[in-house]
Amino acid sequence: VGTASNGKLKASEWHSLFAKHLPLVSLEAFGSVCLIECTHFIKSKSITEDSCSKFDIYYKSYCRTSEALFKGISIRPNHHYAIHIGQLSQIWGPLINLSEFRGERLNGMLQSLSTNNLLGQMEGSMMKCFCQIQRLAHKKEFSKLSMNSANKNVNTHLTLEIYEVLYEHLKKTHPNLRDYREIPHPIGAKVLTRNVTKINQAEIQNRLQVSTKKPQNGVWWDCNGQRSFGFVIDIFRVPDLEDGSTQVVIKRTDLVDLRQVADVDFEWLPILSQMKVAVGVVAPDCYNLIHASSIGGQCLYQELSLGVIGNKFDLIGNKFDLVLWMAVELLTLLDPDPMELRSMVVD
C-alpha cells in the first residue's frame, strides 16, 4: 500500500486506512494501535487537554516502536511536525476544522483537466471547463445522473411468517391498516397484501446507500437507545402504502465481551476499545424488520472464521461466528465527481 508499484494513496484514503480498515484486521496484524488512536484524535470534533496529552503519548510510542519494527526507516520532517499536534491543538482546537480534504479533491480535479500544457492558455481552459460543469449542474437532469448501477426491482410475494411480522410492524405507524385475511373490507380501507417489490439497495441518511451485497450490507441502527449492528438481508417496498414504505430485513449481531466467546489476553480489551472496534456474535435466526429511514448509517466490518484468530487465540467451543464492527460512523459520501458526470453527458 502506498508503494510505487501500487500507486500512492490520497490523504483521505490514508485517513480511511488507519481510521476504519486497519482496526478491523488488528487481530491479525497488530502493531498500529497507537497510530490508529492518533488518527481518531485528528478527526475528532471535540477535544480536551487530556486527549491532547494522550495524543502525545500515543504518537511518541508509535515513533519508538516503529524504529524497532522497521529497521532503517527514514525520518521525514512530517514525523517531527506531528510531535507538536497535541500542543497546537490546545491553541487551535479540533484539527478537523482545518482539514483540506475538499481542497485536495479540487487539486485532483484541476490536475485531471486536459490543457495540452499550453502556457498562457491553461487558465482559460480551466475556467471554460468549470463553466460547463456549472451549466450542467443547473439542469434538473444533472441531479439524476448517478455513478451507481440501476436498481433492479423484482415483484414477489412475502411468506406468511414475514407478512405477519411486517403487518404488526406497520400497524404501529398505520393504525388503520387491515390484514388482507380480515374480509370483508370496508370501502376505501387500507389493506396490506403479501405483494412487495424487492430492490437491491435503498437510500438512508446523508445520501448513503445500503445494499444486500457486500460491503454495503453492514449497518447500525438505534434500538431502544442502544446502537445495534447487523447485516442487510432483504430490502423491499410495500406498494399498498401511499409512501411506498421501504422496509429492511436485518440479521442482527449481538455485541459481547470478547472474553465471553474467546480465550484472549486481557490486554486485547483496552486495545479494541481504543481503536473503536466492537465485537459481535452472529446469533442464529435473529432478524429485525425496520424502516430504511431508521438506519443510522453504514459500518465497516471484518468477519472472523471459526477456529484460530490470528494465531493468537481460539473461540471457546467454536459455537459462534464473530464480527468486528468499526463502531464509528462513515463519513458522508462526497458529491458525485463533477468531472465523471460531465464525461457521461459528453459521451
PDB file of C-alpha atoms in Angstrom, residues 50-329:
ATOM      1  CA  ASP A  50      -6.454  15.148  28.442  1.00  0.00           C
ATOM      2  CA  SER A  51      -6.982  13.897  24.872  1.00  0.00           C
ATOM      3  CA  CYS A  52      -4.199  16.216  23.671  1.00  0.00           C
ATOM      4  CA  SER A  53      -1.847  14.743  26.260  1.00  0.00           C
ATOM      5  CA  LYS A  54      -2.839  11.212  25.251  1.00  0.00           C
ATOM      6  CA  PHE A  55      -2.086  12.046  21.621  1.00  0.00           C
ATOM      7  CA  ASP A  56       1.470  12.993  22.610  1.00  0.00           C
ATOM      8  CA  ILE A  57       1.868   9.695  24.461  1.00  0.00           C
ATOM      9  CA  TYR A  58       0.468   7.572  21.628  1.00  0.00           C
ATOM     10  CA  TYR A  59       2.442   9.297  18.892  1.00  0.00           C
ATOM     11  CA  LYS A  60       5.748   9.084  20.762  1.00  0.00           C
ATOM     12  CA  SER A  61       5.031   5.412  21.441  1.00  0.00           C
ATOM     13  CA  TYR A  62       4.358   4.902  17.728  1.00  0.00           C
ATOM     14  CA  CYS A  63       7.676   6.528  16.820  1.00  0.00           C
ATOM     15  CA  ARG A  64       9.618   4.391  19.305  1.00  0.00           C
ATOM     16  CA  THR A  65       8.032   1.103  18.230  1.00  0.00           C
ATOM     17  CA  SER A  66       8.359   1.948  14.518  1.00  0.00           C
ATOM     18  CA  GLU A  67      12.095   2.420  14.929  1.00  0.00           C
ATOM     19  CA  ALA A  68      12.352  -1.068  16.426  1.00  0.00           C
ATOM     20  CA  LEU A  69       9.970  -2.756  13.976  1.00  0.00           C
ATOM     21  CA  PHE A  70      11.190  -1.191  10.736  1.00  0.00           C
ATOM     22  CA  LYS A  71      14.967  -1.256  10.519  1.00  0.00           C
ATOM     23  CA  GLY A  72      16.494   1.576   8.535  1.00  0.00           C
ATOM     24  CA  ILE A  73      13.278   3.628   8.473  1.00  0.00           C
ATOM     25  CA  SER A  74      13.847   7.172   7.231  1.00  0.00           C
ATOM     26  CA  ILE A  75      12.732  10.054   9.434  1.00  0.00           C
ATOM     27  CA  ARG A  76      10.924  12.782   7.487  1.00  0.00           C
ATOM     28  CA  PRO A  77      10.092  16.370   8.518  1.00  0.00           C
ATOM     29  CA  ASN A  78       6.401  15.443   8.809  1.00  0.00           C
ATOM     30  CA  HIS A  79       7.282  12.931  11.534  1.00  0.00           C
ATOM     31  CA  HIS A  80       8.743  15.781  13.568  1.00  0.00           C
ATOM     32  CA  TYR A  81       5.902  18.195  12.784  1.00  0.00           C
ATOM     33  CA  ALA A  82       3.347  15.680  14.086  1.00  0.00           C
ATOM     34  CA  ILE A  83       5.006  15.703  17.513  1.00  0.00           C
ATOM     35  CA  HIS A  84       3.592  19.206  18.068  1.00  0.00           C
ATOM     36  CA  ILE A  85      -0.004  18.368  17.063  1.00  0.00           C
ATOM     37  CA  GLY A  86      -1.143  17.803  20.649  1.00  0.00           C
ATOM     38  CA  GLN A  87       0.323  21.108  21.812  1.00  0.00           C
ATOM     39  CA  LEU A  88      -1.009  23.111  18.856  1.00  0.00           C
ATOM     40  CA  SER A  89      -4.467  21.521  19.137  1.00  0.00           C
ATOM     41  CA  GLN A  90      -4.854  23.141  22.554  1.00  0.00           C
ATOM     42  CA  ILE A  91      -4.495  26.508  20.780  1.00  0.00           C
ATOM     43  CA  TRP A  92      -6.366  25.872  17.523  1.00  0.00           C
ATOM     44  CA  GLY A  93      -8.992  23.413  18.675  1.00  0.00           C
ATOM     45  CA  PRO A  94     -10.105  20.311  16.696  1.00  0.00           C
ATOM     46  CA  LEU A  95      -7.971  19.872  13.593  1.00  0.00           C
ATOM     47  CA  ILE A  96     -10.879  18.520  11.563  1.00  0.00           C
ATOM     48  CA  ASN A  97     -11.959  22.169  11.191  1.00  0.00           C
ATOM     49  CA  LEU A  98      -8.659  22.878   9.423  1.00  0.00           C
ATOM     50  CA  SER A  99      -8.686  19.800   7.187  1.00  0.00           C
ATOM     51  CA  GLU A 100      -8.128  20.214   3.473  1.00  0.00           C
ATOM     52  CA  PHE A 101      -9.753  17.069   2.092  1.00  0.00           C
ATOM     53  CA  ARG A 102     -12.041  19.101  -0.162  1.00  0.00           C
ATOM     54  CA  GLY A 103      -9.124  21.271  -1.264  1.00  0.00           C
ATOM     55  CA  GLU A 104      -7.124  18.155  -2.127  1.00  0.00           C
ATOM     56  CA  ARG A 105     -10.059  16.918  -4.187  1.00  0.00           C
ATOM     57  CA  LEU A 106     -10.183  20.243  -6.029  1.00  0.00           C
ATOM     58  CA  ASN A 107      -6.471  19.926  -6.795  1.00  0.00           C
ATOM     59  CA  GLY A 108      -7.133  16.463  -8.184  1.00  0.00           C
ATOM     60  CA  MET A 109      -9.846  17.871 -10.449  1.00  0.00           C
ATOM     61  CA  LEU A 110      -7.526  20.606 -11.707  1.00  0.00           C
ATOM     62  CA  GLN A 111      -4.791  18.094 -12.461  1.00  0.00           C
ATOM     63  CA  SER A 112      -7.235  15.918 -14.414  1.00  0.00           C
ATOM     64  CA  LEU A 113      -8.167  18.723 -16.815  1.00  0.00           C
ATOM     65  CA  SER A 114      -6.753  18.414 -20.319  1.00  0.00           C
ATOM     66  CA  THR A 115      -4.760  21.580 -21.073  1.00  0.00           C
ATOM     67  CA  ASN A 116      -2.117  20.252 -23.528  1.00  0.00           C
ATOM     68  CA  ASN A 117       0.409  22.123 -21.353  1.00  0.00           C
ATOM     69  CA  LEU A 118      -0.047  25.288 -23.373  1.00  0.00           C
ATOM     70  CA  LEU A 119       1.293  28.059 -21.158  1.00  0.00           C
ATOM     71  CA  GLY A 120      -0.913  31.118 -21.117  1.00  0.00           C
ATOM     72  CA  GLN A 121      -3.998  29.157 -22.152  1.00  0.00           C
ATOM     73  CA  MET A 122      -4.360  26.755 -19.197  1.00  0.00           C
ATOM     74  CA  GLU A 123      -6.253  29.283 -17.079  1.00  0.00           C
ATOM     75  CA  GLY A 124      -8.793  29.816 -19.836  1.00  0.00           C
ATOM     76  CA  SER A 125      -9.213  26.066 -20.374  1.00  0.00           C
ATOM     77  CA  MET A 126      -9.845  25.504 -16.662  1.00  0.00           C
ATOM     78  CA  MET A 127     -12.349  28.351 -16.448  1.00  0.00           C
ATOM     79  CA  LYS A 128     -14.167  27.097 -19.551  1.00  0.00           C
ATOM     80  CA  CYS A 129     -14.406  23.584 -18.116  1.00  0.00           C
ATOM     81  CA  PHE A 130     -15.755  24.792 -14.756  1.00  0.00           C
ATOM     82  CA  CYS A 131     -18.343  26.965 -16.508  1.00  0.00           C
ATOM     83  CA  GLN A 132     -19.503  23.908 -18.458  1.00  0.00           C
ATOM     84  CA  ILE A 133     -19.859  21.963 -15.219  1.00  0.00           C
ATOM     85  CA  GLN A 134     -21.882  24.768 -13.603  1.00  0.00           C
ATOM     86  CA  ARG A 135     -24.234  24.987 -16.588  1.00  0.00           C
ATOM     87  CA  LEU A 136     -24.765  21.217 -16.486  1.00  0.00           C
ATOM     88  CA  ALA A 137     -25.300  21.233 -12.722  1.00  0.00           C
ATOM     89  CA  HIS A 138     -28.009  23.889 -13.127  1.00  0.00           C
ATOM     90  CA  LYS A 139     -30.134  21.491 -15.192  1.00  0.00           C
ATOM     91  CA  LYS A 140     -32.603  19.202 -13.417  1.00  0.00           C
ATOM     92  CA  GLU A 141     -31.383  16.214 -15.421  1.00  0.00           C
ATOM     93  CA  PHE A 142     -27.905  16.564 -13.884  1.00  0.00           C
ATOM     94  CA  SER A 143     -29.121  15.565 -10.420  1.00  0.00           C
ATOM     95  CA  LYS A 144     -30.481  12.319 -11.861  1.00  0.00           C
ATOM     96  CA  LEU A 145     -27.055  11.222 -13.075  1.00  0.00           C
ATOM     97  CA  SER A 146     -25.519   8.563 -10.880  1.00  0.00           C
ATOM     98  CA  MET A 147     -22.341   6.523 -10.861  1.00  0.00           C
ATOM     99  CA  ASN A 148     -24.271   3.590  -9.362  1.00  0.00           C
ATOM    100  CA  SER A 149     -25.829   0.814 -11.402  1.00  0.00           C
ATOM    101  CA  ALA A 150     -29.578   0.871 -11.907  1.00  0.00           C
ATOM    102  CA  ASN A 151     -31.717  -0.614  -9.165  1.00  0.00           C
ATOM    103  CA  LYS A 152     -33.300  -3.897 -10.241  1.00  0.00           C
ATOM    104  CA  ASN A 153     -36.845  -4.242  -8.935  1.00  0.00           C
ATOM    105  CA  VAL A 154     -38.464  -7.659  -8.604  1.00  0.00           C
ATOM    106  CA  ASN A 155     -42.113  -8.166  -7.696  1.00  0.00           C
ATOM    107  CA  THR A 156     -42.581 -11.031  -5.254  1.00  0.00           C
ATOM    108  CA  HIS A 157     -44.830 -12.440  -2.517  1.00  0.00           C
ATOM    109  CA  LEU A 158     -43.928 -12.500   1.153  1.00  0.00           C
ATOM    110  CA  THR A 159     -44.120 -15.710   3.110  1.00  0.00           C
ATOM    111  CA  LEU A 160     -46.911 -15.775   5.659  1.00  0.00           C
ATOM    112  CA  GLU A 161     -44.403 -15.624   8.547  1.00  0.00           C
ATOM    113  CA  ILE A 162     -42.701 -12.471   7.230  1.00  0.00           C
ATOM    114  CA  TYR A 163     -46.073 -10.975   6.296  1.00  0.00           C
ATOM    115  CA  GLU A 164     -47.338 -11.272   9.866  1.00  0.00           C
ATOM    116  CA  VAL A 165     -44.176  -9.634  11.226  1.00  0.00           C
ATOM    117  CA  LEU A 166     -44.473  -6.839   8.650  1.00  0.00           C
ATOM    118  CA  TYR A 167     -48.151  -6.302   9.445  1.00  0.00           C
ATOM    119  CA  GLU A 168     -47.525  -5.939  13.189  1.00  0.00           C
ATOM    120  CA  HIS A 169     -44.607  -3.624  12.453  1.00  0.00           C
ATOM    121  CA  LEU A 170     -46.588  -1.326  10.127  1.00  0.00           C
ATOM    122  CA  LYS A 171     -49.626  -1.220  12.428  1.00  0.00           C
ATOM    123  CA  LYS A 172     -47.568   0.930  14.813  1.00  0.00           C
ATOM    124  CA  THR A 173     -47.381   3.748  12.258  1.00  0.00           C
ATOM    125  CA  HIS A 174     -50.514   2.921  10.222  1.00  0.00           C
ATOM    126  CA  PRO A 175     -53.233   2.041  12.777  1.00  0.00           C
ATOM    127  CA  ASN A 176     -55.941   1.838  10.080  1.00  0.00           C
ATOM    128  CA  LEU A 177     -54.065  -0.815   8.112  1.00  0.00           C
ATOM    129  CA  ARG A 178     -56.007  -4.085   7.691  1.00  0.00           C
ATOM    130  CA  ASP A 179     -54.903  -7.691   7.274  1.00  0.00           C
ATOM    131  CA  TYR A 180     -55.949  -8.991   3.829  1.00  0.00           C
ATOM    132  CA  ARG A 181     -57.446 -12.074   5.525  1.00  0.00           C
ATOM    133  CA  GLU A 182     -59.897  -9.984   7.587  1.00  0.00           C
ATOM    134  CA  ILE A 183     -62.627  -9.970   4.967  1.00  0.00           C
ATOM    135  CA  PRO A 184     -64.941  -8.320   4.089  1.00  0.00           C
ATOM    136  CA  HIS A 185     -63.151  -4.960   3.932  1.00  0.00           C
ATOM    137  CA  PRO A 186     -64.962  -1.605   4.105  1.00  0.00           C
ATOM    138  CA  ILE A 187     -64.901   0.591   1.012  1.00  0.00           C
ATOM    139  CA  GLY A 188     -61.709   2.646   0.920  1.00  0.00           C
ATOM    140  CA  ALA A 189     -59.955   0.538   3.574  1.00  0.00           C
ATOM    141  CA  LYS A 190     -56.156   0.280   3.538  1.00  0.00           C
ATOM    142  CA  VAL A 191     -55.381  -3.402   3.057  1.00  0.00           C
ATOM    143  CA  LEU A 192     -51.911  -4.890   3.331  1.00  0.00           C
ATOM    144  CA  THR A 193     -51.378  -7.725   0.862  1.00  0.00           C
ATOM    145  CA  ARG A 194     -48.415 -10.035   0.512  1.00  0.00           C
ATOM    146  CA  ASN A 195     -47.270  -8.315  -2.683  1.00  0.00           C
ATOM    147  CA  VAL A 196     -43.984  -6.413  -2.340  1.00  0.00           C
ATOM    148  CA  THR A 197     -41.235  -5.169  -4.640  1.00  0.00           C
ATOM    149  CA  LYS A 198     -37.725  -6.355  -3.822  1.00  0.00           C
ATOM    150  CA  ILE A 199     -34.906  -3.902  -4.502  1.00  0.00           C
ATOM    151  CA  ASN A 200     -31.133  -4.198  -4.335  1.00  0.00           C
ATOM    152  CA  GLN A 201     -30.368  -1.000  -2.440  1.00  0.00           C
ATOM    153  CA  ALA A 202     -32.024   1.816  -0.529  1.00  0.00           C
ATOM    154  CA  GLU A 203     -31.016   5.368   0.344  1.00  0.00           C
ATOM    155  CA  ILE A 204     -30.715   6.217   4.030  1.00  0.00           C
ATOM    156  CA  GLN A 205     -29.447   9.271   5.904  1.00  0.00           C
ATOM    157  CA  ASN A 206     -26.787  11.597   4.459  1.00  0.00           C
ATOM    158  CA  ARG A 207     -27.355  10.187   0.954  1.00  0.00           C
ATOM    159  CA  LEU A 208     -25.660   6.909   1.864  1.00  0.00           C
ATOM    160  CA  GLN A 209     -26.774   3.696   0.188  1.00  0.00           C
ATOM    161  CA  VAL A 210     -27.275   0.332   1.880  1.00  0.00           C
ATOM    162  CA  SER A 211     -27.425  -2.869  -0.104  1.00  0.00           C
ATOM    163  CA  THR A 212     -27.917  -6.593   0.279  1.00  0.00           C
ATOM    164  CA  LYS A 213     -24.431  -7.082  -1.177  1.00  0.00           C
ATOM    165  CA  LYS A 214     -21.058  -6.623   0.498  1.00  0.00           C
ATOM    166  CA  PRO A 215     -19.606  -4.298   1.635  1.00  0.00           C
ATOM    167  CA  GLN A 216     -22.688  -2.029   1.827  1.00  0.00           C
ATOM    168  CA  ASN A 217     -24.709  -4.551   3.834  1.00  0.00           C
ATOM    169  CA  GLY A 218     -23.129  -3.681   7.206  1.00  0.00           C
ATOM    170  CA  VAL A 219     -25.341  -1.180   9.073  1.00  0.00           C
ATOM    171  CA  TRP A 220     -26.115   0.189  12.515  1.00  0.00           C
ATOM    172  CA  TRP A 221     -29.398   1.463  13.935  1.00  0.00           C
ATOM    173  CA  ASP A 222     -30.789   2.706  17.226  1.00  0.00           C
ATOM    174  CA  CYS A 223     -32.632   0.022  19.191  1.00  0.00           C
ATOM    175  CA  ASN A 224     -34.175   1.348  22.418  1.00  0.00           C
ATOM    176  CA  GLY A 225     -31.355   3.833  22.923  1.00  0.00           C
ATOM    177  CA  GLN A 226     -28.593   1.308  22.176  1.00  0.00           C
ATOM    178  CA  ARG A 227     -26.599   1.073  18.964  1.00  0.00           C
ATOM    179  CA  SER A 228     -27.150  -2.274  17.221  1.00  0.00           C
ATOM    180  CA  PHE A 229     -25.205  -3.770  14.327  1.00  0.00           C
ATOM    181  CA  GLY A 230     -26.237  -6.223  11.640  1.00  0.00           C
ATOM    182  CA  PHE A 231     -26.319  -7.299   8.003  1.00  0.00           C
ATOM    183  CA  VAL A 232     -28.952  -6.298   5.440  1.00  0.00           C
ATOM    184  CA  ILE A 233     -30.670  -9.467   4.179  1.00  0.00           C
ATOM    185  CA  ASP A 234     -33.611  -8.082   2.169  1.00  0.00           C
ATOM    186  CA  ILE A 235     -34.929  -4.694   1.061  1.00  0.00           C
ATOM    187  CA  PHE A 236     -38.459  -4.293  -0.260  1.00  0.00           C
ATOM    188  CA  ARG A 237     -41.095  -1.636  -0.924  1.00  0.00           C
ATOM    189  CA  VAL A 238     -44.705  -2.004   0.152  1.00  0.00           C
ATOM    190  CA  PRO A 239     -46.856  -0.747  -2.765  1.00  0.00           C
ATOM    191  CA  ASP A 240     -50.044  -0.916  -0.657  1.00  0.00           C
ATOM    192  CA  LEU A 241     -48.901   2.152   1.309  1.00  0.00           C
ATOM    193  CA  GLU A 242     -49.083   5.650  -0.144  1.00  0.00           C
ATOM    194  CA  ASP A 243     -45.488   6.482   0.758  1.00  0.00           C
ATOM    195  CA  GLY A 244     -44.167   3.274  -0.826  1.00  0.00           C
ATOM    196  CA  SER A 245     -42.649   2.386   2.524  1.00  0.00           C
ATOM    197  CA  THR A 246     -39.166   0.858   2.172  1.00  0.00           C
ATOM    198  CA  GLN A 247     -38.532  -1.875   4.739  1.00  0.00           C
ATOM    199  CA  VAL A 248     -35.223  -3.554   5.509  1.00  0.00           C
ATOM    200  CA  VAL A 249     -34.715  -7.046   6.942  1.00  0.00           C
ATOM    201  CA  ILE A 250     -31.536  -7.152   9.041  1.00  0.00           C
ATOM    202  CA  LYS A 251     -29.741 -10.122  10.555  1.00  0.00           C
ATOM    203  CA  ARG A 252     -28.697  -8.849  13.958  1.00  0.00           C
ATOM    204  CA  THR A 253     -25.379  -9.445  15.688  1.00  0.00           C
ATOM    205  CA  ASP A 254     -25.310  -9.247  19.482  1.00  0.00           C
ATOM    206  CA  LEU A 255     -22.463  -7.233  20.994  1.00  0.00           C
ATOM    207  CA  VAL A 256     -20.483  -9.220  23.550  1.00  0.00           C
ATOM    208  CA  ASP A 257     -17.431  -9.057  25.756  1.00  0.00           C
ATOM    209  CA  LEU A 258     -14.663 -10.751  23.785  1.00  0.00           C
ATOM    210  CA  ARG A 259     -13.645 -12.755  26.863  1.00  0.00           C
ATOM    211  CA  GLN A 260     -17.059 -14.476  26.888  1.00  0.00           C
ATOM    212  CA  VAL A 261     -16.583 -16.098  23.489  1.00  0.00           C
ATOM    213  CA  ALA A 262     -12.824 -16.363  23.049  1.00  0.00           C
ATOM    214  CA  ASP A 263      -9.736 -17.176  25.073  1.00  0.00           C
ATOM    215  CA  VAL A 264      -7.872 -13.874  24.834  1.00  0.00           C
ATOM    216  CA  ASP A 265      -5.294 -11.976  26.811  1.00  0.00           C
ATOM    217  CA  PHE A 266      -6.701  -9.211  28.992  1.00  0.00           C
ATOM    218  CA  GLU A 267      -4.651  -6.578  27.132  1.00  0.00           C
ATOM    219  CA  TRP A 268      -6.761  -7.009  23.978  1.00  0.00           C
ATOM    220  CA  LEU A 269      -9.859  -5.459  25.541  1.00  0.00           C
ATOM    221  CA  PRO A 270      -8.495  -1.907  26.016  1.00  0.00           C
ATOM    222  CA  ILE A 271      -6.756  -2.159  22.643  1.00  0.00           C
ATOM    223  CA  LEU A 272     -10.031  -2.857  20.814  1.00  0.00           C
ATOM    224  CA  SER A 273     -11.711  -0.088  22.799  1.00  0.00           C
ATOM    225  CA  GLN A 274      -9.034   2.413  21.783  1.00  0.00           C
ATOM    226  CA  MET A 275      -9.491   1.527  18.129  1.00  0.00           C
ATOM    227  CA  LYS A 276     -13.306   1.941  18.412  1.00  0.00           C
ATOM    228  CA  VAL A 277     -13.894  -1.718  17.496  1.00  0.00           C
ATOM    229  CA  ALA A 278     -16.971  -3.555  18.794  1.00  0.00           C
ATOM    230  CA  VAL A 279     -17.240  -7.356  18.907  1.00  0.00           C
ATOM    231  CA  GLY A 280     -20.447  -9.014  17.764  1.00  0.00           C
ATOM    232  CA  VAL A 281     -21.722 -12.594  17.766  1.00  0.00           C
ATOM    233  CA  VAL A 282     -23.771 -13.789  14.801  1.00  0.00           C
ATOM    234  CA  ALA A 283     -26.737 -15.342  16.586  1.00  0.00           C
ATOM    235  CA  PRO A 284     -28.865 -17.778  14.543  1.00  0.00           C
ATOM    236  CA  ASP A 285     -32.308 -16.652  13.345  1.00  0.00           C
ATOM    237  CA  CYS A 286     -32.141 -13.171  14.928  1.00  0.00           C
ATOM    238  CA  TYR A 287     -33.767 -10.776  12.466  1.00  0.00           C
ATOM    239  CA  ASN A 288     -35.037  -7.202  12.738  1.00  0.00           C
ATOM    240  CA  LEU A 289     -37.510  -5.513  10.403  1.00  0.00           C
ATOM    241  CA  ILE A 290     -37.110  -1.725  10.330  1.00  0.00           C
ATOM    242  CA  HIS A 291     -37.883   1.212   8.066  1.00  0.00           C
ATOM    243  CA  ALA A 292     -34.980   2.313   5.864  1.00  0.00           C
ATOM    244  CA  SER A 293     -35.049   5.797   7.420  1.00  0.00           C
ATOM    245  CA  SER A 294     -34.345   4.248  10.837  1.00  0.00           C
ATOM    246  CA  ILE A 295     -30.913   3.009   9.738  1.00  0.00           C
ATOM    247  CA  GLY A 296     -28.263   5.281  11.219  1.00  0.00           C
ATOM    248  CA  GLY A 297     -25.515   4.539   8.716  1.00  0.00           C
ATOM    249  CA  GLN A 298     -23.118   2.059   7.221  1.00  0.00           C
ATOM    250  CA  CYS A 299     -20.463   0.217   9.232  1.00  0.00           C
ATOM    251  CA  LEU A 300     -17.298  -1.463   8.096  1.00  0.00           C
ATOM    252  CA  TYR A 301     -16.799  -4.939   9.495  1.00  0.00           C
ATOM    253  CA  GLN A 302     -14.464  -7.919   9.495  1.00  0.00           C
ATOM    254  CA  GLU A 303     -15.850 -11.451   9.714  1.00  0.00           C
ATOM    255  CA  LEU A 304     -13.764 -13.896  11.746  1.00  0.00           C
ATOM    256  CA  SER A 305     -13.868 -17.585  10.885  1.00  0.00           C
ATOM    257  CA  LEU A 306     -14.341 -20.306  13.450  1.00  0.00           C
ATOM    258  CA  GLY A 307     -11.157 -21.628  14.994  1.00  0.00           C
ATOM    259  CA  VAL A 308      -7.890 -19.776  15.352  1.00  0.00           C
ATOM    260  CA  ILE A 309      -7.987 -15.985  15.125  1.00  0.00           C
ATOM    261  CA  GLY A 310      -4.689 -14.568  14.004  1.00  0.00           C
ATOM    262  CA  ASN A 311      -2.817 -17.493  15.628  1.00  0.00           C
ATOM    263  CA  LYS A 312      -3.451 -15.751  18.947  1.00  0.00           C
ATOM    264  CA  PHE A 313      -6.484 -17.423  20.482  1.00  0.00           C
ATOM    265  CA  ASP A 314      -9.366 -19.825  19.822  1.00  0.00           C
ATOM    266  CA  LEU A 315     -13.094 -19.287  20.028  1.00  0.00           C
ATOM    267  CA  ILE A 316     -14.446 -21.049  23.083  1.00  0.00           C
ATOM    268  CA  GLY A 317     -16.363 -24.117  21.971  1.00  0.00           C
ATOM    269  CA  ASN A 318     -16.318 -22.961  18.314  1.00  0.00           C
ATOM    270  CA  LYS A 319     -20.074 -22.259  18.511  1.00  0.00           C
ATOM    271  CA  PHE A 320     -20.314 -18.782  17.023  1.00  0.00           C
ATOM    272  CA  ASP A 321     -19.011 -16.659  14.182  1.00  0.00           C
ATOM    273  CA  LEU A 322     -17.578 -13.353  15.348  1.00  0.00           C
ATOM    274  CA  VAL A 323     -17.758  -9.991  13.624  1.00  0.00           C
ATOM    275  CA  LEU A 324     -15.553  -7.000  14.378  1.00  0.00           C
ATOM    276  CA  TRP A 325     -17.587  -3.816  13.849  1.00  0.00           C
ATOM    277  CA  MET A 326     -15.973  -0.437  13.260  1.00  0.00           C
ATOM    278  CA  ALA A 327     -18.028   1.468  15.848  1.00  0.00           C
ATOM    279  CA  VAL A 328     -17.522   4.889  14.258  1.00  0.00           C
ATOM    280  CA  GLU A 329     -19.703   6.389  11.562  1.00  0.00           C
TER     281      GLU A 329
END
